[in-house]
Amino acid sequence: MTRLTVEDLNQSDEEQFVDALGGVYEESPWVATRAWSERPFSSIDDLQRTMADVVRNASRDERLELLRAHPDLGERTEMTDESREEQASAGLDQLSPDQYETFHRLNETYRETFGFPFIMAVKDESVDAIQRAMEDRIEHSRSEEFRTALDEVNAIAELRLDELTASRDGRQERH
């Protein structure tokens, strides 16, 4: 896969930019659309901060819809390729029947409590660590968990952006 550089992204038109980065935030290409107008970016970090600012400055309803765009962890359901790969890296695609039932119950309780799915940057995490985080975060207040979930969404986006980008010489470009 050819990785994009900040120069490539700065020179792209809006359609190319959104095509390249529209999946960084789960099923929410509006984040990339709004970030495009802030070009040029000095670095990939600058781009990531800008995209996080777009989310931070979005309406509460838009942020809630962004959270609701995420799939439940460990569920056998339709999801984006990025989510499928991230969950597989954590072993969530190979849960035992007991683990699956536990995740299903935790997902249900979490969603009923907060109105959106449990979100965690799970890439390369263990199933046990994810389960512990779910159990701990169910105890959060609504406002605390809304902030935590948005922080996790931004962490996921940063990992996805890292997968898509590199400097001209092939190394990750981070400033």
mmCIF file with all atom_site columns, C-alpha atoms in Angstrom:
data_model
loop_
_atom_site.group_PDB
_atom_site.id
_atom_site.type_symbol
_atom_site.label_atom_id
_atom_site.label_alt_id
_atom_site.label_comp_id
_atom_site.label_asym_id
_atom_site.label_entity_id
_atom_site.label_seq_id
_atom_site.pdbx_PDB_ins_code
_atom_site.Cartn_x
_atom_site.Cartn_y
_atom_site.Cartn_z
_atom_site.occupancy
_atom_site.B_iso_or_equiv
_atom_site.pdbx_formal_charge
_atom_site.auth_seq_id
_atom_site.auth_comp_id
_atom_site.auth_asym_id
_atom_site.auth_atom_id
_atom_site.pdbx_PDB_model_num
ATOM 1   C CA . MET A 1 1   ? 0.000   0.000   0.000  1.00 0.00 ? 1   MET A CA 1
ATOM 2   C CA . THR A 1 2   ? 1.337   3.427   -0.932 1.00 0.00 ? 2   THR A CA 1
ATOM 3   C CA . ARG A 1 3   ? 1.240   5.652   2.087  1.00 0.00 ? 3   ARG A CA 1
ATOM 4   C CA . LEU A 1 4   ? 0.155   9.246   1.784  1.00 0.00 ? 4   LEU A CA 1
ATOM 5   C CA . THR A 1 5   ? 2.376   12.148  2.787  1.00 0.00 ? 5   THR A CA 1
ATOM 6   C CA . VAL A 1 6   ? 1.311   15.450  4.253  1.00 0.00 ? 6   VAL A CA 1
ATOM 7   C CA . GLU A 1 7   ? 2.338   16.975  0.912  1.00 0.00 ? 7   GLU A CA 1
ATOM 8   C CA . ASP A 1 8   ? -0.001  14.602  -0.957 1.00 0.00 ? 8   ASP A CA 1
ATOM 9   C CA . LEU A 1 9   ? -2.857  15.525  1.339  1.00 0.00 ? 9   LEU A CA 1
ATOM 10  C CA . ASN A 1 10  ? -2.170  19.264  1.147  1.00 0.00 ? 10  ASN A CA 1
ATOM 11  C CA . GLN A 1 11  ? -2.250  19.097  -2.660 1.00 0.00 ? 11  GLN A CA 1
ATOM 12  C CA . SER A 1 12  ? -5.376  16.979  -2.926 1.00 0.00 ? 12  SER A CA 1
ATOM 13  C CA . ASP A 1 13  ? -8.756  18.378  -3.811 1.00 0.00 ? 13  ASP A CA 1
ATOM 14  C CA . GLU A 1 14  ? -11.600 17.939  -1.343 1.00 0.00 ? 14  GLU A CA 1
ATOM 15  C CA . GLU A 1 15  ? -12.919 14.763  -2.965 1.00 0.00 ? 15  GLU A CA 1
ATOM 16  C CA . GLN A 1 16  ? -9.483  13.095  -2.984 1.00 0.00 ? 16  GLN A CA 1
ATOM 17  C CA . PHE A 1 17  ? -8.847  14.184  0.605  1.00 0.00 ? 17  PHE A CA 1
ATOM 18  C CA . VAL A 1 18  ? -12.164 12.806  1.859  1.00 0.00 ? 18  VAL A CA 1
ATOM 19  C CA . ASP A 1 19  ? -11.721 9.603   -0.177 1.00 0.00 ? 19  ASP A CA 1
ATOM 20  C CA . ALA A 1 20  ? -8.334  9.085   1.489  1.00 0.00 ? 20  ALA A CA 1
ATOM 21  C CA . LEU A 1 21  ? -9.275  10.070  5.044  1.00 0.00 ? 21  LEU A CA 1
ATOM 22  C CA . GLY A 1 22  ? -13.039 9.647   5.273  1.00 0.00 ? 22  GLY A CA 1
ATOM 23  C CA . GLY A 1 23  ? -12.675 6.344   7.144  1.00 0.00 ? 23  GLY A CA 1
ATOM 24  C CA . VAL A 1 24  ? -10.280 7.636   9.789  1.00 0.00 ? 24  VAL A CA 1
ATOM 25  C CA . TYR A 1 25  ? -13.307 8.450   11.936 1.00 0.00 ? 25  TYR A CA 1
ATOM 26  C CA . GLU A 1 26  ? -15.742 5.518   11.828 1.00 0.00 ? 26  GLU A CA 1
ATOM 27  C CA . GLU A 1 27  ? -18.358 6.091   9.127  1.00 0.00 ? 27  GLU A CA 1
ATOM 28  C CA . SER A 1 28  ? -18.001 9.855   9.651  1.00 0.00 ? 28  SER A CA 1
ATOM 29  C CA . PRO A 1 29  ? -16.421 11.409  6.541  1.00 0.00 ? 29  PRO A CA 1
ATOM 30  C CA . TRP A 1 30  ? -17.729 14.803  7.689  1.00 0.00 ? 30  TRP A CA 1
ATOM 31  C CA . VAL A 1 31  ? -14.644 15.027  9.928  1.00 0.00 ? 31  VAL A CA 1
ATOM 32  C CA . ALA A 1 32  ? -12.306 14.845  6.920  1.00 0.00 ? 32  ALA A CA 1
ATOM 33  C CA . THR A 1 33  ? -14.540 17.202  4.923  1.00 0.00 ? 33  THR A CA 1
ATOM 34  C CA . ARG A 1 34  ? -14.313 19.870  7.625  1.00 0.00 ? 34  ARG A CA 1
ATOM 35  C CA . ALA A 1 35  ? -10.582 19.332  8.175  1.00 0.00 ? 35  ALA A CA 1
ATOM 36  C CA . TRP A 1 36  ? -9.836  19.774  4.451  1.00 0.00 ? 36  TRP A CA 1
ATOM 37  C CA . SER A 1 37  ? -10.550 23.500  4.632  1.00 0.00 ? 37  SER A CA 1
ATOM 38  C CA . GLU A 1 38  ? -7.778  23.910  7.223  1.00 0.00 ? 38  GLU A CA 1
ATOM 39  C CA . ARG A 1 39  ? -5.012  22.945  4.764  1.00 0.00 ? 39  ARG A CA 1
ATOM 40  C CA . PRO A 1 40  ? -2.088  23.239  4.478  1.00 0.00 ? 40  PRO A CA 1
ATOM 41  C CA . PHE A 1 41  ? -0.998  21.018  7.334  1.00 0.00 ? 41  PHE A CA 1
ATOM 42  C CA . SER A 1 42  ? 2.574   21.300  8.586  1.00 0.00 ? 42  SER A CA 1
ATOM 43  C CA . SER A 1 43  ? 2.734   17.606  9.526  1.00 0.00 ? 43  SER A CA 1
ATOM 44  C CA . ILE A 1 44  ? 0.622   14.514  10.020 1.00 0.00 ? 44  ILE A CA 1
ATOM 45  C CA . ASP A 1 45  ? 0.433   15.452  13.711 1.00 0.00 ? 45  ASP A CA 1
ATOM 46  C CA . ASP A 1 46  ? -1.003  18.827  12.682 1.00 0.00 ? 46  ASP A CA 1
ATOM 47  C CA . LEU A 1 47  ? -3.584  17.040  10.529 1.00 0.00 ? 47  LEU A CA 1
ATOM 48  C CA . GLN A 1 48  ? -4.484  14.688  13.397 1.00 0.00 ? 48  GLN A CA 1
ATOM 49  C CA . ARG A 1 49  ? -4.877  17.620  15.819 1.00 0.00 ? 49  ARG A CA 1
ATOM 50  C CA . THR A 1 50  ? -7.055  19.427  13.286 1.00 0.00 ? 50  THR A CA 1
ATOM 51  C CA . MET A 1 51  ? -9.306  16.402  12.850 1.00 0.00 ? 51  MET A CA 1
ATOM 52  C CA . ALA A 1 52  ? -9.583  16.026  16.639 1.00 0.00 ? 52  ALA A CA 1
ATOM 53  C CA . ASP A 1 53  ? -10.484 19.730  16.855 1.00 0.00 ? 53  ASP A CA 1
ATOM 54  C CA . VAL A 1 54  ? -13.210 19.210  14.241 1.00 0.00 ? 54  VAL A CA 1
ATOM 55  C CA . VAL A 1 55  ? -14.708 16.546  16.490 1.00 0.00 ? 55  VAL A CA 1
ATOM 56  C CA . ARG A 1 56  ? -14.288 18.659  19.619 1.00 0.00 ? 56  ARG A CA 1
ATOM 57  C CA . ASN A 1 57  ? -16.015 21.631  17.935 1.00 0.00 ? 57  ASN A CA 1
ATOM 58  C CA . ALA A 1 58  ? -18.868 19.561  16.485 1.00 0.00 ? 58  ALA A CA 1
ATOM 59  C CA . SER A 1 59  ? -22.296 19.754  18.031 1.00 0.00 ? 59  SER A CA 1
ATOM 60  C CA . ARG A 1 60  ? -23.140 17.336  20.837 1.00 0.00 ? 60  ARG A CA 1
ATOM 61  C CA . ASP A 1 61  ? -25.550 15.536  18.479 1.00 0.00 ? 61  ASP A CA 1
ATOM 62  C CA . GLU A 1 62  ? -22.809 15.117  15.845 1.00 0.00 ? 62  GLU A CA 1
ATOM 63  C CA . ARG A 1 63  ? -20.385 13.758  18.432 1.00 0.00 ? 63  ARG A CA 1
ATOM 64  C CA . LEU A 1 64  ? -23.053 11.369  19.725 1.00 0.00 ? 64  LEU A CA 1
ATOM 65  C CA . GLU A 1 65  ? -23.705 10.115  16.187 1.00 0.00 ? 65  GLU A CA 1
ATOM 66  C CA . LEU A 1 66  ? -19.943 9.632   15.749 1.00 0.00 ? 66  LEU A CA 1
ATOM 67  C CA . LEU A 1 67  ? -19.895 7.478   18.878 1.00 0.00 ? 67  LEU A CA 1
ATOM 68  C CA . ARG A 1 68  ? -22.939 5.533   17.720 1.00 0.00 ? 68  ARG A CA 1
ATOM 69  C CA . ALA A 1 69  ? -21.230 4.791   14.376 1.00 0.00 ? 69  ALA A CA 1
ATOM 70  C CA . HIS A 1 70  ? -18.843 2.408   16.172 1.00 0.00 ? 70  HIS A CA 1
ATOM 71  C CA . PRO A 1 71  ? -19.602 -1.320  16.351 1.00 0.00 ? 71  PRO A CA 1
ATOM 72  C CA . ASP A 1 72  ? -19.902 -3.217  19.608 1.00 0.00 ? 72  ASP A CA 1
ATOM 73  C CA . LEU A 1 73  ? -16.641 -4.919  20.525 1.00 0.00 ? 73  LEU A CA 1
ATOM 74  C CA . GLY A 1 74  ? -16.542 -8.670  20.111 1.00 0.00 ? 74  GLY A CA 1
ATOM 75  C CA . GLU A 1 75  ? -19.898 -8.848  18.339 1.00 0.00 ? 75  GLU A CA 1
ATOM 76  C CA . ARG A 1 76  ? -20.299 -10.818 15.152 1.00 0.00 ? 76  ARG A CA 1
ATOM 77  C CA . THR A 1 77  ? -21.824 -8.031  13.136 1.00 0.00 ? 77  THR A CA 1
ATOM 78  C CA . GLU A 1 78  ? -21.323 -5.900  10.045 1.00 0.00 ? 78  GLU A CA 1
ATOM 79  C CA . MET A 1 79  ? -18.427 -3.468  10.496 1.00 0.00 ? 79  MET A CA 1
ATOM 80  C CA . THR A 1 80  ? -15.870 -1.528  8.512  1.00 0.00 ? 80  THR A CA 1
ATOM 81  C CA . ASP A 1 81  ? -12.659 -3.230  7.387  1.00 0.00 ? 81  ASP A CA 1
ATOM 82  C CA . GLU A 1 82  ? -10.716 -1.006  9.785  1.00 0.00 ? 82  GLU A CA 1
ATOM 83  C CA . SER A 1 83  ? -12.832 -2.079  12.763 1.00 0.00 ? 83  SER A CA 1
ATOM 84  C CA . ARG A 1 84  ? -12.629 -5.740  11.756 1.00 0.00 ? 84  ARG A CA 1
ATOM 85  C CA . GLU A 1 85  ? -8.808  -5.574  11.558 1.00 0.00 ? 85  GLU A CA 1
ATOM 86  C CA . GLU A 1 86  ? -8.509  -3.696  14.863 1.00 0.00 ? 86  GLU A CA 1
ATOM 87  C CA . GLN A 1 87  ? -10.769 -6.149  16.677 1.00 0.00 ? 87  GLN A CA 1
ATOM 88  C CA . ALA A 1 88  ? -8.929  -9.119  15.148 1.00 0.00 ? 88  ALA A CA 1
ATOM 89  C CA . SER A 1 89  ? -5.585  -7.692  16.361 1.00 0.00 ? 89  SER A CA 1
ATOM 90  C CA . ALA A 1 90  ? -6.981  -7.928  19.898 1.00 0.00 ? 90  ALA A CA 1
ATOM 91  C CA . GLY A 1 91  ? -8.383  -11.432 19.417 1.00 0.00 ? 91  GLY A CA 1
ATOM 92  C CA . LEU A 1 92  ? -12.002 -10.273 19.582 1.00 0.00 ? 92  LEU A CA 1
ATOM 93  C CA . ASP A 1 93  ? -12.784 -12.315 16.480 1.00 0.00 ? 93  ASP A CA 1
ATOM 94  C CA . GLN A 1 94  ? -11.829 -15.523 18.339 1.00 0.00 ? 94  GLN A CA 1
ATOM 95  C CA . LEU A 1 95  ? -13.773 -15.255 21.593 1.00 0.00 ? 95  LEU A CA 1
ATOM 96  C CA . SER A 1 96  ? -14.811 -18.454 23.321 1.00 0.00 ? 96  SER A CA 1
ATOM 97  C CA . PRO A 1 97  ? -18.580 -18.907 23.769 1.00 0.00 ? 97  PRO A CA 1
ATOM 98  C CA . ASP A 1 98  ? -18.267 -17.773 27.413 1.00 0.00 ? 98  ASP A CA 1
ATOM 99  C CA . GLN A 1 99  ? -16.204 -14.721 26.475 1.00 0.00 ? 99  GLN A CA 1
ATOM 100 C CA . TYR A 1 100 ? -18.642 -13.865 23.694 1.00 0.00 ? 100 TYR A CA 1
ATOM 101 C CA . GLU A 1 101 ? -21.552 -14.028 26.138 1.00 0.00 ? 101 GLU A CA 1
ATOM 102 C CA . THR A 1 102 ? -19.669 -11.824 28.629 1.00 0.00 ? 102 THR A CA 1
ATOM 103 C CA . PHE A 1 103 ? -18.882 -9.229  25.948 1.00 0.00 ? 103 PHE A CA 1
ATOM 104 C CA . HIS A 1 104 ? -22.459 -9.340  24.687 1.00 0.00 ? 104 HIS A CA 1
ATOM 105 C CA . ARG A 1 105 ? -23.796 -8.713  28.202 1.00 0.00 ? 105 ARG A CA 1
ATOM 106 C CA . LEU A 1 106 ? -21.267 -5.918  28.879 1.00 0.00 ? 106 LEU A CA 1
ATOM 107 C CA . ASN A 1 107 ? -21.997 -4.274  25.523 1.00 0.00 ? 107 ASN A CA 1
ATOM 108 C CA . GLU A 1 108 ? -25.724 -4.369  26.242 1.00 0.00 ? 108 GLU A CA 1
ATOM 109 C CA . THR A 1 109 ? -25.337 -2.920  29.751 1.00 0.00 ? 109 THR A CA 1
ATOM 110 C CA . TYR A 1 110 ? -22.954 -0.233  28.508 1.00 0.00 ? 110 TYR A CA 1
ATOM 111 C CA . ARG A 1 111 ? -25.205 0.791   25.598 1.00 0.00 ? 111 ARG A CA 1
ATOM 112 C CA . GLU A 1 112 ? -28.285 0.916   27.884 1.00 0.00 ? 112 GLU A CA 1
ATOM 113 C CA . THR A 1 113 ? -26.359 3.049   30.387 1.00 0.00 ? 113 THR A CA 1
ATOM 114 C CA . PHE A 1 114 ? -24.749 5.525   27.996 1.00 0.00 ? 114 PHE A CA 1
ATOM 115 C CA . GLY A 1 115 ? -26.707 5.398   24.732 1.00 0.00 ? 115 GLY A CA 1
ATOM 116 C CA . PHE A 1 116 ? -23.720 4.506   22.562 1.00 0.00 ? 116 PHE A CA 1
ATOM 117 C CA . PRO A 1 117 ? -21.386 1.497   22.235 1.00 0.00 ? 117 PRO A CA 1
ATOM 118 C CA . PHE A 1 118 ? -18.305 0.925   24.366 1.00 0.00 ? 118 PHE A CA 1
ATOM 119 C CA . ILE A 1 119 ? -15.371 2.389   22.447 1.00 0.00 ? 119 ILE A CA 1
ATOM 120 C CA . MET A 1 120 ? -11.724 1.598   23.043 1.00 0.00 ? 120 MET A CA 1
ATOM 121 C CA . ALA A 1 121 ? -8.636  1.711   20.859 1.00 0.00 ? 121 ALA A CA 1
ATOM 122 C CA . VAL A 1 122 ? -8.204  -2.073  20.982 1.00 0.00 ? 122 VAL A CA 1
ATOM 123 C CA . LYS A 1 123 ? -5.435  -2.557  18.460 1.00 0.00 ? 123 LYS A CA 1
ATOM 124 C CA . ASP A 1 124 ? -3.045  -5.116  19.980 1.00 0.00 ? 124 ASP A CA 1
ATOM 125 C CA . GLU A 1 125 ? -4.798  -5.064  23.378 1.00 0.00 ? 125 GLU A CA 1
ATOM 126 C CA . SER A 1 126 ? -5.672  -8.317  25.149 1.00 0.00 ? 126 SER A CA 1
ATOM 127 C CA . VAL A 1 127 ? -9.216  -9.614  25.490 1.00 0.00 ? 127 VAL A CA 1
ATOM 128 C CA . ASP A 1 128 ? -8.795  -9.525  29.285 1.00 0.00 ? 128 ASP A CA 1
ATOM 129 C CA . ALA A 1 129 ? -7.634  -5.883  29.282 1.00 0.00 ? 129 ALA A CA 1
ATOM 130 C CA . ILE A 1 130 ? -10.590 -4.880  27.114 1.00 0.00 ? 130 ILE A CA 1
ATOM 131 C CA . GLN A 1 131 ? -13.039 -6.725  29.362 1.00 0.00 ? 131 GLN A CA 1
ATOM 132 C CA . ARG A 1 132 ? -11.556 -5.056  32.476 1.00 0.00 ? 132 ARG A CA 1
ATOM 133 C CA . ALA A 1 133 ? -11.868 -1.634  30.824 1.00 0.00 ? 133 ALA A CA 1
ATOM 134 C CA . MET A 1 134 ? -15.503 -2.339  29.951 1.00 0.00 ? 134 MET A CA 1
ATOM 135 C CA . GLU A 1 135 ? -16.267 -3.392  33.519 1.00 0.00 ? 135 GLU A CA 1
ATOM 136 C CA . ASP A 1 136 ? -14.514 -0.323  34.961 1.00 0.00 ? 136 ASP A CA 1
ATOM 137 C CA . ARG A 1 137 ? -15.994 2.220   32.572 1.00 0.00 ? 137 ARG A CA 1
ATOM 138 C CA . ILE A 1 138 ? -19.594 1.076   33.127 1.00 0.00 ? 138 ILE A CA 1
ATOM 139 C CA . GLU A 1 139 ? -19.165 2.734   36.541 1.00 0.00 ? 139 GLU A CA 1
ATOM 140 C CA . HIS A 1 140 ? -18.363 6.177   35.003 1.00 0.00 ? 140 HIS A CA 1
ATOM 141 C CA . SER A 1 141 ? -20.788 9.074   35.039 1.00 0.00 ? 141 SER A CA 1
ATOM 142 C CA . ARG A 1 142 ? -22.453 9.881   31.716 1.00 0.00 ? 142 ARG A CA 1
ATOM 143 C CA . SER A 1 143 ? -20.383 13.039  31.182 1.00 0.00 ? 143 SER A CA 1
ATOM 144 C CA . GLU A 1 144 ? -17.120 11.317  32.128 1.00 0.00 ? 144 GLU A CA 1
ATOM 145 C CA . GLU A 1 145 ? -17.807 8.404   29.785 1.00 0.00 ? 145 GLU A CA 1
ATOM 146 C CA . PHE A 1 146 ? -18.846 10.682  26.915 1.00 0.00 ? 146 PHE A CA 1
ATOM 147 C CA . ARG A 1 147 ? -15.431 12.412  27.203 1.00 0.00 ? 147 ARG A CA 1
ATOM 148 C CA . THR A 1 148 ? -13.596 9.083   27.582 1.00 0.00 ? 148 THR A CA 1
ATOM 149 C CA . ALA A 1 149 ? -15.336 7.606   24.529 1.00 0.00 ? 149 ALA A CA 1
ATOM 150 C CA . LEU A 1 150 ? -14.427 10.676  22.441 1.00 0.00 ? 150 LEU A CA 1
ATOM 151 C CA . ASP A 1 151 ? -10.803 10.396  23.618 1.00 0.00 ? 151 ASP A CA 1
ATOM 152 C CA . GLU A 1 152 ? -10.821 6.750   22.503 1.00 0.00 ? 152 GLU A CA 1
ATOM 153 C CA . VAL A 1 153 ? -12.327 7.729   19.126 1.00 0.00 ? 153 VAL A CA 1
ATOM 154 C CA . ASN A 1 154 ? -9.453  10.177  18.648 1.00 0.00 ? 154 ASN A CA 1
ATOM 155 C CA . ALA A 1 155 ? -6.931  7.493   19.650 1.00 0.00 ? 155 ALA A CA 1
ATOM 156 C CA . ILE A 1 156 ? -8.459  5.123   17.074 1.00 0.00 ? 156 ILE A CA 1
ATOM 157 C CA . ALA A 1 157 ? -8.337  7.873   14.447 1.00 0.00 ? 157 ALA A CA 1
ATOM 158 C CA . GLU A 1 158 ? -4.680  8.544   15.204 1.00 0.00 ? 158 GLU A CA 1
ATOM 159 C CA . LEU A 1 159 ? -3.837  4.849   14.744 1.00 0.00 ? 159 LEU A CA 1
ATOM 160 C CA . ARG A 1 160 ? -5.772  4.757   11.471 1.00 0.00 ? 160 ARG A CA 1
ATOM 161 C CA . LEU A 1 161 ? -4.078  7.921   10.236 1.00 0.00 ? 161 LEU A CA 1
ATOM 162 C CA . ASP A 1 162 ? -0.691  6.375   11.063 1.00 0.00 ? 162 ASP A CA 1
ATOM 163 C CA . GLU A 1 163 ? -1.629  3.363   8.910  1.00 0.00 ? 163 GLU A CA 1
ATOM 164 C CA . LEU A 1 164 ? -2.417  5.618   5.948  1.00 0.00 ? 164 LEU A CA 1
ATOM 165 C CA . THR A 1 165 ? 0.467   8.065   6.105  1.00 0.00 ? 165 THR A CA 1
ATOM 166 C CA . ALA A 1 166 ? 4.251   8.242   5.903  1.00 0.00 ? 166 ALA A CA 1
ATOM 167 C CA . SER A 1 167 ? 6.919   10.714  4.965  1.00 0.00 ? 167 SER A CA 1
ATOM 168 C CA . ARG A 1 168 ? 8.401   10.752  1.442  1.00 0.00 ? 168 ARG A CA 1
ATOM 169 C CA . ASP A 1 169 ? 11.249  8.415   2.448  1.00 0.00 ? 169 ASP A CA 1
ATOM 170 C CA . GLY A 1 170 ? 8.849   5.796   3.819  1.00 0.00 ? 170 GLY A CA 1
ATOM 171 C CA . ARG A 1 171 ? 9.252   6.475   7.536  1.00 0.00 ? 171 ARG A CA 1
ATOM 172 C CA . GLN A 1 172 ? 6.306   7.532   9.643  1.00 0.00 ? 172 GLN A CA 1
ATOM 173 C CA . GLU A 1 173 ? 6.052   11.295  9.650  1.00 0.00 ? 173 GLU A CA 1
ATOM 174 C CA . ARG A 1 174 ? 5.394   12.517  13.166 1.00 0.00 ? 174 ARG A CA 1
ATOM 175 C CA . HIS A 1 175 ? 6.350   15.970  14.474 1.00 0.00 ? 175 HIS A CA 1
#
